[in-house]
Short mmCIF file of C-alpha atoms and ligand atoms in Angstrom, two decimals:
data_model
loop_
_atom_site.label_atom_id
_atom_site.label_comp_id
_atom_site.label_asym_id
_atom_site.label_seq_id
_atom_site.Cartn_x
_atom_site.Cartn_y
_atom_site.Cartn_z
CA UNK P 6 0.00 0.00 0.00
CA UNK P 7 1.13 3.56 -0.54
CA UNK P 8 0.46 7.07 0.64
CA UNK P 9 -1.48 7.82 -2.52
CA UNK P 10 -5.23 7.62 -2.80
CA UNK P 11 -7.46 7.65 -5.84
CA UNK P 12 -7.65 11.45 -5.75
CA UNK P 13 -3.93 12.21 -5.36
CA UNK P 14 -0.59 10.95 -6.57
CA UNK P 15 2.12 11.06 -3.93
CA UNK P 16 4.78 13.70 -4.54
CA UNK P 17 8.46 13.27 -3.68
CA UNK P 18 9.90 15.41 -0.87
CA UNK P 19 12.65 15.11 1.74
CA UNK P 20 9.87 14.29 4.23
CA UNK P 21 8.97 11.12 2.38
CA UNK P 22 12.44 9.69 3.02
CA UNK P 23 13.32 7.67 6.13
CA UNK P 24 16.34 9.97 6.64
CA UNK P 25 14.01 12.78 7.72
CA UNK P 26 12.64 10.65 10.58
CA UNK P 27 15.82 9.20 12.00
CA UNK P 28 15.35 10.80 15.43
CA UNK P 29 11.92 9.17 15.80
CA UNK P 30 13.00 5.80 14.43
CA UNK P 31 15.44 5.29 17.30
CA UNK P 32 14.13 3.36 20.33
CA UNK P 33 12.37 5.53 22.89
CA UNK P 34 15.38 5.56 25.22
CA UNK P 35 17.38 7.31 22.48
CA UNK P 36 14.66 9.10 20.52
CA UNK P 37 14.39 12.80 19.73
CA UNK P 38 11.34 15.02 19.38
CA UNK P 39 10.31 16.22 15.91
CA UNK P 40 11.88 19.22 14.16
CA UNK P 41 10.10 22.58 14.15
CA UNK P 42 9.25 22.46 10.44
CA UNK P 43 6.86 19.57 11.07
CA UNK P 44 4.70 21.98 13.08
CA UNK P 45 5.26 25.28 11.33
CA UNK P 46 6.15 24.80 7.67
CA UNK P 47 3.55 25.35 4.94
CA UNK P 48 5.08 22.81 2.54
CA UNK P 49 5.15 20.14 5.23
CA UNK P 50 1.54 20.92 6.06
CA UNK P 51 0.44 20.47 2.44
CA UNK P 52 2.26 17.16 2.11
CA UNK P 53 0.92 15.95 5.46
CA UNK P 54 -2.61 16.76 4.39
CA UNK P 55 -2.16 14.48 1.40
CA UNK P 56 -0.12 11.68 2.96
CA UNK P 57 -1.58 11.53 6.49
CA UNK P 58 -5.13 12.87 6.20
CA UNK P 59 -5.47 11.60 2.65
CA UNK P 60 -4.73 7.98 3.60
CA UNK P 61 -5.94 7.51 7.20
CA UNK P 62 -9.32 6.91 8.78
CA UNK P 63 -10.11 10.52 9.70
CA UNK P 64 -12.79 11.31 12.25
CA UNK P 65 -15.53 13.46 10.69
CA UNK P 66 -17.93 13.73 13.61
CA UNK P 67 -19.90 12.11 16.38
CA UNK P 68 -22.32 9.41 15.20
CA UNK P 69 -25.50 11.12 16.37
CA UNK P 70 -24.65 14.26 14.39
CA UNK P 71 -25.90 12.26 11.44
CA UNK P 72 -29.65 11.84 11.35
CA UNK P 73 -31.48 9.75 8.79
CA UNK P 74 -33.90 12.46 7.58
CA UNK P 75 -31.82 13.87 4.74
CA UNK P 76 -28.94 15.12 6.88
CA UNK P 77 -25.78 15.93 4.94
CA UNK P 78 -22.35 16.58 6.45
CA UNK P 79 -19.67 18.44 4.52
CA UNK P 80 -16.08 17.80 5.58
CA UNK P 81 -12.59 18.44 4.23
CA UNK P 82 -10.15 15.56 4.49
CA UNK P 83 -6.81 15.30 2.79
CA UNK P 84 -7.55 18.40 0.71
CA UNK P 85 -10.79 16.94 -0.62
CA UNK P 86 -14.28 18.13 0.21
CA UNK P 87 -16.62 15.22 0.91
CA UNK P 88 -20.31 14.91 1.60
CA UNK P 89 -21.68 12.27 3.94
CA UNK P 90 -25.28 11.20 4.07
CA UNK P 91 -27.44 8.14 4.56
CA UNK P 92 -28.54 6.10 1.58
CA UNK P 93 -32.05 4.85 0.97
CA UNK P 94 -31.35 1.79 3.17
CA UNK P 95 -30.16 3.91 6.11
CA UNK P 96 -26.48 3.07 5.52
CA UNK P 97 -23.74 5.70 5.69
CA UNK P 98 -22.49 6.97 2.34
CA UNK P 99 -19.70 9.34 1.42
CA UNK P 100 -19.03 11.09 -1.89
CA UNK P 101 -16.62 13.61 -3.36
CA UNK P 102 -18.37 16.99 -3.14
CA UNK P 103 -18.00 17.76 -6.83
CA UNK P 104 -20.56 17.59 -9.58
CA UNK P 105 -19.84 15.05 -12.33
CA UNK P 106 -20.87 17.54 -15.04
CA UNK P 107 -18.30 20.35 -14.72
CA UNK P 108 -17.15 19.97 -11.15
CA UNK P 109 -19.15 22.52 -9.14
CA UNK P 110 -19.15 22.09 -5.37
CA UNK P 111 -22.48 20.44 -4.65
CA UNK P 112 -23.05 21.40 -1.01
CA UNK P 113 -21.31 24.18 0.92
CA UNK P 114 -22.03 23.24 4.54
CA UNK P 115 -23.98 20.86 6.78
CA UNK P 116 -27.67 20.94 5.94
CA UNK P 117 -30.78 18.86 5.42
CA UNK P 118 -31.78 17.92 1.88
CA UNK P 119 -34.68 15.99 0.38
CA UNK P 120 -34.19 12.82 -1.61
CA UNK P 121 -31.99 14.50 -4.22
CA UNK P 122 -28.55 16.10 -4.12
CA UNK P 123 -28.91 18.81 -6.72
CA UNK P 124 -26.10 20.81 -8.31
CA UNK P 125 -26.91 24.54 -8.30
CA UNK P 126 -25.25 25.18 -11.67
CA UNK P 127 -27.19 23.20 -14.29
CA UNK P 128 -29.37 21.24 -11.87
CA UNK P 129 -27.96 17.77 -12.36
CA UNK P 130 -29.46 15.66 -9.60
CA UNK P 131 -28.11 12.64 -7.69
CA UNK P 132 -29.98 10.32 -5.38
CA UNK P 133 -28.59 9.55 -1.93
CA UNK P 134 -26.91 6.43 -3.30
CA UNK P 135 -24.87 8.77 -5.53
CA UNK P 136 -26.59 7.80 -8.81
CA UNK P 137 -27.08 10.51 -11.41
CA UNK P 138 -30.85 10.61 -11.79
CA UNK P 139 -31.62 13.88 -13.62
CA UNK P 140 -29.88 16.02 -16.24
CA UNK P 141 -32.41 18.74 -17.25
CA UNK P 142 -32.43 19.47 -21.03
CA UNK P 143 -28.96 17.90 -21.33
CA UNK P 144 -29.62 15.23 -23.92
CA UNK P 145 -32.68 16.77 -25.60
CA UNK P 146 -30.81 17.19 -28.88
CA UNK P 147 -28.76 14.04 -28.36
CA UNK P 148 -25.33 13.40 -26.81
CA UNK P 149 -23.27 10.56 -28.19
CA UNK P 150 -22.41 7.72 -25.83
CA UNK P 151 -23.73 9.39 -22.68
CA UNK P 152 -24.84 6.95 -20.01
CA UNK P 153 -25.90 8.50 -16.66
CA UNK P 154 -24.67 5.31 -14.95
CA UNK P 155 -21.10 6.40 -15.78
CA UNK P 156 -21.52 9.73 -13.99
CA UNK P 157 -22.56 8.87 -10.45
CA UNK P 158 -20.78 10.66 -7.59
CA UNK P 159 -17.31 9.34 -6.74
CA UNK P 160 -17.67 7.26 -3.56
CA UNK P 161 -15.65 7.79 -0.37
CA UNK P 162 -15.56 5.15 2.39
CA UNK P 163 -17.36 6.12 5.59
CA UNK P 164 -17.78 3.94 8.69
CA UNK P 165 -19.01 4.28 12.23
CA UNK P 166 -16.69 3.12 15.03
CA UNK P 167 -18.08 3.24 18.56
CA UNK P 168 -19.71 6.70 18.93
CA UNK P 169 -17.73 8.30 16.10
CA UNK P 170 -17.85 8.60 12.31
CA UNK P 171 -14.77 8.15 10.14
CA UNK P 172 -13.97 8.56 6.47
CA UNK P 173 -10.97 7.56 4.39
CA UNK P 174 -9.93 8.41 0.85
CA UNK P 175 -7.90 5.19 0.64
CA UNK P 176 -9.83 2.39 -1.07
CA UNK P 177 -7.24 -0.11 0.18
CA UNK P 178 -7.28 0.89 3.85
CA UNK P 179 -8.26 -1.85 6.31
CA UNK P 180 -11.67 -1.49 7.99
CA UNK P 181 -11.86 1.16 10.69
CA UNK P 182 -12.22 -1.62 13.25
CA UNK P 183 -8.94 -3.15 12.14
CA UNK P 184 -7.33 0.32 12.06
CA UNK P 185 -7.98 0.77 15.78
CA UNK P 186 -6.90 -2.81 16.55
CA UNK P 187 -7.73 -4.00 20.06
CA UNK P 188 -9.21 -0.68 21.16
CA UNK P 189 -12.81 -1.60 20.32
CA UNK P 190 -12.42 -4.66 22.54
CA UNK P 191 -10.90 -2.64 25.36
CA UNK P 192 -13.79 -0.18 25.25
CA UNK P 193 -16.51 -2.77 24.67
CA UNK P 194 -17.83 -2.62 28.27
CA UNK P 195 -18.91 1.01 27.81
CA UNK P 196 -21.09 0.25 24.75
CA UNK P 197 -20.22 3.72 23.46
CA UNK P 198 -22.35 3.34 20.34
CA UNK P 199 -25.42 3.92 22.53
CA UNK P 200 -24.14 7.12 24.20
CA UNK P 201 -25.67 10.39 23.04
CA UNK P 202 -24.47 13.97 22.61
CA UNK P 203 -25.43 16.20 25.52
CA UNK P 204 -23.53 19.35 24.57
CA UNK P 205 -20.91 20.59 22.13
CA UNK P 206 -18.74 23.60 21.39
CA UNK P 207 -16.03 24.69 18.99
CA UNK P 208 -12.90 26.81 19.20
CA UNK P 209 -9.93 27.78 17.05
CA UNK P 210 -6.45 27.29 18.50
CA UNK P 211 -3.33 28.98 17.17
CA UNK P 212 -1.27 25.79 17.19
CA UNK P 213 -0.51 22.88 14.89
CA UNK P 214 -2.91 19.94 15.34
CA UNK P 215 -0.04 17.64 16.37
CA UNK P 216 0.93 19.83 19.32
CA UNK P 217 -2.64 19.54 20.62
CA UNK P 218 -2.76 15.75 20.46
CA UNK P 219 0.81 15.38 21.74
CA UNK P 220 -0.05 17.54 24.73
CA UNK P 221 -3.05 15.28 25.39
CA UNK P 222 -0.87 12.18 25.16
CA UNK P 223 1.57 13.10 27.91
CA UNK P 224 0.95 13.67 31.61
CA UNK P 225 4.38 15.19 32.23
CA UNK P 226 2.83 18.69 32.23
CA UNK P 227 0.01 17.86 34.66
CA UNK P 228 1.39 19.29 37.92
CA UNK P 229 2.38 22.62 36.38
CA UNK P 230 -0.31 23.30 33.81
CA UNK P 231 -3.29 21.64 35.57
CA UNK P 232 -2.89 21.79 39.35
CA UNK P 233 -6.66 21.15 39.79
CA UNK P 234 -6.86 18.24 37.31
CA UNK P 235 -3.87 16.67 39.03
CA UNK P 236 -6.07 16.20 42.10
CA UNK P 237 -8.59 13.89 40.33
CA UNK P 238 -6.14 12.44 37.82
CA UNK P 239 -3.00 12.08 39.90
CA UNK P 240 0.37 11.57 38.23
CA UNK P 241 1.05 8.38 40.22
CA UNK P 242 -2.29 6.88 39.16
CA UNK P 243 -1.45 6.94 35.43
CA UNK P 244 -0.83 3.61 33.72
CA UNK P 245 -0.31 2.26 30.25
CA UNK P 246 -3.31 1.46 28.06
CA UNK P 247 -1.76 0.80 24.72
CA UNK P 248 -2.36 -2.31 22.66
CA UNK P 249 -2.23 -3.07 18.93
CA UNK P 250 -3.88 -0.32 16.89
CA UNK P 251 -3.60 3.21 15.54
CA UNK P 252 -3.92 4.92 18.90
CA UNK P 253 -1.89 6.17 21.83
CA UNK P 254 -3.48 5.59 25.21
CA UNK P 255 -3.13 5.87 28.92
CA UNK P 256 -5.45 5.26 31.84
CA UNK P 257 -5.89 6.81 35.26
CA UNK P 258 -7.00 4.41 37.98
CA UNK P 259 -8.60 5.49 40.26
CA UNK P 260 -9.89 8.75 38.83
CA UNK P 261 -11.09 10.52 41.94
CA UNK P 262 -9.88 11.01 45.45
CA UNK P 263 -11.37 12.83 48.39
CA UNK P 264 -10.36 16.33 47.37
CA UNK P 265 -12.43 16.90 44.23
CA UNK P 266 -15.60 15.26 42.92
CA UNK P 267 -15.98 17.01 39.55
CA UNK P 268 -16.16 13.78 37.57
CA UNK P 269 -18.55 12.08 40.02
CA UNK P 270 -21.50 14.48 39.78
CA UNK P 271 -23.42 12.35 37.26
CA UNK P 272 -24.48 8.68 37.51
CA UNK P 273 -22.18 6.10 35.87
CA UNK P 274 -23.18 3.98 32.87
CA UNK P 275 -24.80 0.70 33.77
CA UNK P 276 -22.94 -2.59 33.58
CA UNK P 277 -19.35 -1.34 33.83
CA UNK P 278 -16.80 -3.71 35.35
CA UNK P 279 -14.56 -2.73 38.26
CA UNK P 280 -11.79 -1.44 36.04
CA UNK P 281 -14.02 0.70 33.78
CA UNK P 282 -15.97 1.96 36.79
CA UNK P 283 -12.84 3.21 38.56
CA UNK P 284 -10.87 4.56 35.58
CA UNK P 285 -10.49 7.33 33.05
CA UNK P 286 -9.31 6.22 29.59
CA UNK P 287 -7.40 8.92 27.68
CA UNK P 288 -6.91 7.89 24.10
CA UNK P 289 -5.52 9.76 21.12
CA UNK P 290 -6.95 8.12 18.00
CA UNK P 291 -4.64 8.59 15.03
CA UNK P 292 -4.75 11.10 13.55
CA UNK P 293 -7.34 13.53 14.82
CA UNK P 294 -9.36 12.59 17.90
CA UNK P 295 -8.74 12.90 21.62
CA UNK P 296 -11.13 10.71 23.55
CA UNK P 297 -11.56 10.94 27.32
CA UNK P 298 -13.79 8.11 28.52
CA UNK P 299 -15.05 8.35 32.08
CA UNK P 300 -17.63 6.10 33.78
CA UNK P 301 -20.39 8.71 33.37
CA UNK P 302 -19.40 10.82 30.36
CA UNK P 303 -17.18 10.95 27.31
CA UNK P 304 -15.40 14.09 26.18
CA UNK P 305 -14.49 14.01 22.49
CA UNK P 306 -12.20 16.53 20.83
CA UNK P 307 -12.00 16.24 17.06
CA UNK P 308 -9.15 18.18 15.50
CA UNK P 309 -9.64 19.90 12.16
CA UNK P 310 -6.38 21.37 10.85
CA UNK P 311 -6.95 24.74 9.14
CA UNK P 312 -3.28 25.59 8.54
CA UNK P 313 0.17 24.77 9.94
CA UNK P 314 -0.42 27.02 12.94
CA UNK P 315 -4.17 26.89 13.37
CA UNK P 316 -6.54 24.08 14.32
CA UNK P 317 -10.27 23.97 14.94
CA UNK P 318 -11.33 21.91 17.95
CA UNK P 319 -14.80 20.36 17.85
CA UNK P 320 -15.67 19.42 21.44
CA UNK P 321 -18.56 17.10 22.30
CA UNK P 322 -19.77 15.64 25.58
CA UNK P 323 -21.70 12.37 25.40
CA UNK P 324 -23.65 10.72 28.21
CA UNK P 325 -24.62 7.06 28.59
CA UNK P 326 -28.17 5.71 28.36
CA UNK P 327 -29.97 6.37 31.62
CA UNK P 328 -28.66 9.95 31.90
CA UNK P 329 -31.95 11.53 30.90
CA UNK P 330 -32.43 12.92 34.41
CA UNK P 331 -29.00 14.52 34.68
CA UNK P 332 -29.59 18.09 35.84
CA UNK P 333 -28.04 21.14 34.20
CA UNK P 334 -26.23 21.77 37.45
CA UNK P 335 -24.66 18.28 37.57
CA UNK P 336 -23.58 18.51 33.95
CA UNK P 337 -22.27 22.06 34.45
CA UNK P 338 -19.74 20.80 37.00
CA UNK P 339 -18.30 18.38 34.44
CA UNK P 340 -18.58 20.81 31.53
CA UNK P 341 -16.94 23.71 33.37
CA UNK P 342 -14.16 21.47 34.62
CA UNK P 343 -13.25 20.43 31.07
CA UNK P 344 -13.50 23.97 29.73
CA UNK P 345 -11.12 25.08 32.45
CA UNK P 346 -8.64 22.22 31.84
CA UNK P 347 -8.83 22.65 28.07
CA UNK P 348 -8.21 26.39 28.44
CA UNK P 349 -5.01 25.60 30.32
CA UNK P 350 -3.93 23.27 27.51
CA UNK P 351 -4.77 25.82 24.81
CA UNK P 352 -2.60 28.43 26.51
CA UNK P 353 0.45 26.20 26.64
CA UNK P 354 0.15 24.65 23.17
CA UNK P 355 -0.20 28.12 21.59
CA UNK P 356 2.96 29.11 23.41
CA UNK P 357 4.62 25.87 22.25
CA UNK P 358 3.71 26.84 18.67
CA UNK P 359 5.15 30.33 19.09
CA UNK P 360 8.41 28.86 20.34
CA UNK P 361 8.62 26.43 17.43
CA UNK P 362 7.57 28.93 14.78
CA UNK P 363 10.06 31.66 15.58
CA UNK P 364 13.29 29.76 15.04
CA UNK P 365 16.11 28.42 17.12
CA UNK P 366 14.63 25.08 18.11
CA UNK P 367 16.53 21.87 17.51
CA UNK P 368 14.83 18.58 18.51
CA UNK P 369 15.01 17.74 22.22
CA UNK P 370 14.73 14.38 23.98
CA UNK P 371 11.62 12.58 25.24
CA UNK P 372 10.91 11.21 28.71
CA UNK P 373 10.29 7.46 28.29
CA UNK P 374 7.97 7.33 31.29
CA UNK P 375 5.82 10.30 30.36
CA UNK P 376 6.24 10.73 26.63
CA UNK P 377 6.48 7.24 25.14
CA UNK P 378 3.03 7.70 23.50
CA UNK P 379 4.46 10.69 21.59
CA UNK P 380 7.23 8.46 20.28
CA UNK P 381 4.59 6.00 19.11
CA UNK P 382 2.62 8.86 17.52
CA UNK P 383 5.72 10.27 15.79
CA UNK P 384 6.39 6.85 14.30
CA UNK P 385 2.82 6.54 13.02
CA UNK P 386 3.29 9.94 11.41
CA UNK P 387 6.63 8.89 9.94
CA UNK P 388 5.01 5.74 8.56
CA UNK P 389 2.30 7.67 6.74
CA UNK P 390 4.73 10.31 5.44
CA UNK P 391 7.14 7.68 4.08
CA UNK P 392 4.32 5.57 2.64
CA UNK P 393 4.54 2.69 5.10
CA UNK P 394 1.10 1.25 5.89
CA UNK P 395 1.36 -0.60 9.16
CA UNK P 396 -0.51 -0.73 12.44
CA UNK P 397 1.76 -0.74 15.50
CA UNK P 398 1.82 -3.43 18.15
CA UNK P 399 1.26 -2.37 21.73
CA UNK P 400 2.51 -3.44 25.12
CA UNK P 401 2.67 -7.18 25.70
CA UNK P 402 0.64 -6.70 28.87
CA UNK P 403 -1.27 -4.07 30.85
CA UNK P 404 -0.06 -5.74 34.04
CA UNK P 405 3.62 -4.90 33.78
CA UNK P 406 5.34 -1.68 34.82
CA UNK P 407 7.26 -0.04 31.99
CA UNK P 408 9.63 2.95 31.97
CA UNK P 409 8.92 3.71 35.60
CA UNK P 410 5.12 3.53 35.74
CA UNK P 411 3.66 1.46 38.57
CA UNK P 412 1.47 -1.64 38.24
CA UNK P 413 -2.17 -0.86 37.47
CA UNK P 414 -4.27 -2.08 40.42
CA UNK P 415 -7.23 -2.74 38.10
CA UNK P 416 -5.91 -3.54 34.60
CA UNK P 417 -8.34 -4.10 31.74
CA UNK P 418 -9.78 -7.63 31.48
CA UNK P 419 -12.16 -9.09 28.93
CA UNK P 420 -15.48 -10.62 30.00
CA UNK P 421 -13.71 -13.95 30.70
CA UNK P 422 -11.29 -12.17 33.02
CA UNK P 423 -8.39 -12.51 30.57
CA UNK P 424 -5.74 -9.78 30.24
CA UNK P 425 -4.86 -8.34 26.83
CA UNK P 426 -1.96 -10.65 26.06
CA UNK P 427 -4.06 -13.77 26.69
CA UNK P 428 -6.90 -12.48 24.51
CA UNK P 429 -4.42 -11.76 21.71
CA UNK P 430 -2.78 -15.21 22.07
CA UNK P 431 -6.18 -16.90 22.13
CA UNK P 432 -7.16 -15.11 18.90
CA UNK P 433 -3.90 -16.00 17.19
CA UNK P 434 -4.57 -19.68 17.85
CA UNK P 435 -8.29 -19.55 17.07
S1 FES H 4 -21.61 21.64 -12.96
FE1 FES H 4 -23.15 20.61 -11.90
S2 FES H 4 -24.78 20.58 -13.27
FE2 FES H 4 -23.24 21.59 -14.36
FE1 FE2 H 5 -3.17 19.03 29.59
#
């Protein structure tokens, strides 16, 4: 497989060579951080759009943003505008947002349409399966060899995974379930597909999208940037949560202590096991989602890069079934806590961007204990940029300390009580 998709041909650049990534390819104990250009350079940004966002499963929204009654989403991924809707059978469908007559953009922004997607220019119409179904006056005087069946909208793959929607421009990509590896199994106890949006907001951050997800992936900064968060998500209670799949994860167990109860104001989801009930799961899905899964709410941040130094954050809070009676006051405690914590992160990542964008930085070193997920993320990035399609392995076990973390008192277990490595071994032999 390659970093091309059917809409782009991969261009050559120094960034597509392994030589550019040598500091990340070293083992974590010797690895360097990424150079400044990766965060600040316009040419890198353009190539990354094509090679990372143009070939990955990119999150395009929360599942319940899409409603069956003619809802259409418009998203940009990998430099391409796509439209996402539901077909006549209720299945998700994605298409390039370009008319098959002379290429006009079909839909400008999220909206509700009837049964037909109609181009504003000469009124060619497509049904929600993408078939060209009307071409007013086009062939009245005859057009040689014109068959409407040849001019349906170009399809784009769209899939739901848990409570999120993803699209990819790569026809050869594995399924989204395979892309995220063992993560669906790890999160299966939450049954996230049944959780619903309670609130959402959006903000623009003057920082590269990678700085935002990298900041989320490390808890090194916790004591200094988030003194309040560090009381419910203590540094010593962080453990590894990283198996096979395109994600970087960590868990906090337990998530609350006696000092603060911000995350305990709402009732937990039903049916969680001891580990899920006591933990927060903090997972960066490659490339563009930060997922914080708590027993009683999920906080999703979807990153939409707008330029090398600017990123739009789409924030959504979801609650589990049974939360219908959650009061505004109870939710406000959780909501305000996240807004406060996120504000602290925004301040520091914007400052990080300013430091990288104004020269003088040469790549530093990473802390294996706190920043190993960044090393994993940098290597996923390097893989996509160099055209290597692979899904990384994770830790052999959630039960072992690594790089100075302690032993998780309540590691993840499947419904048979088996740890990750036994589940993986069982599947290999099945
Ligand atoms: S460009 Fe769409 S109908 Fe002509
Ligand atoms: Fe933070």
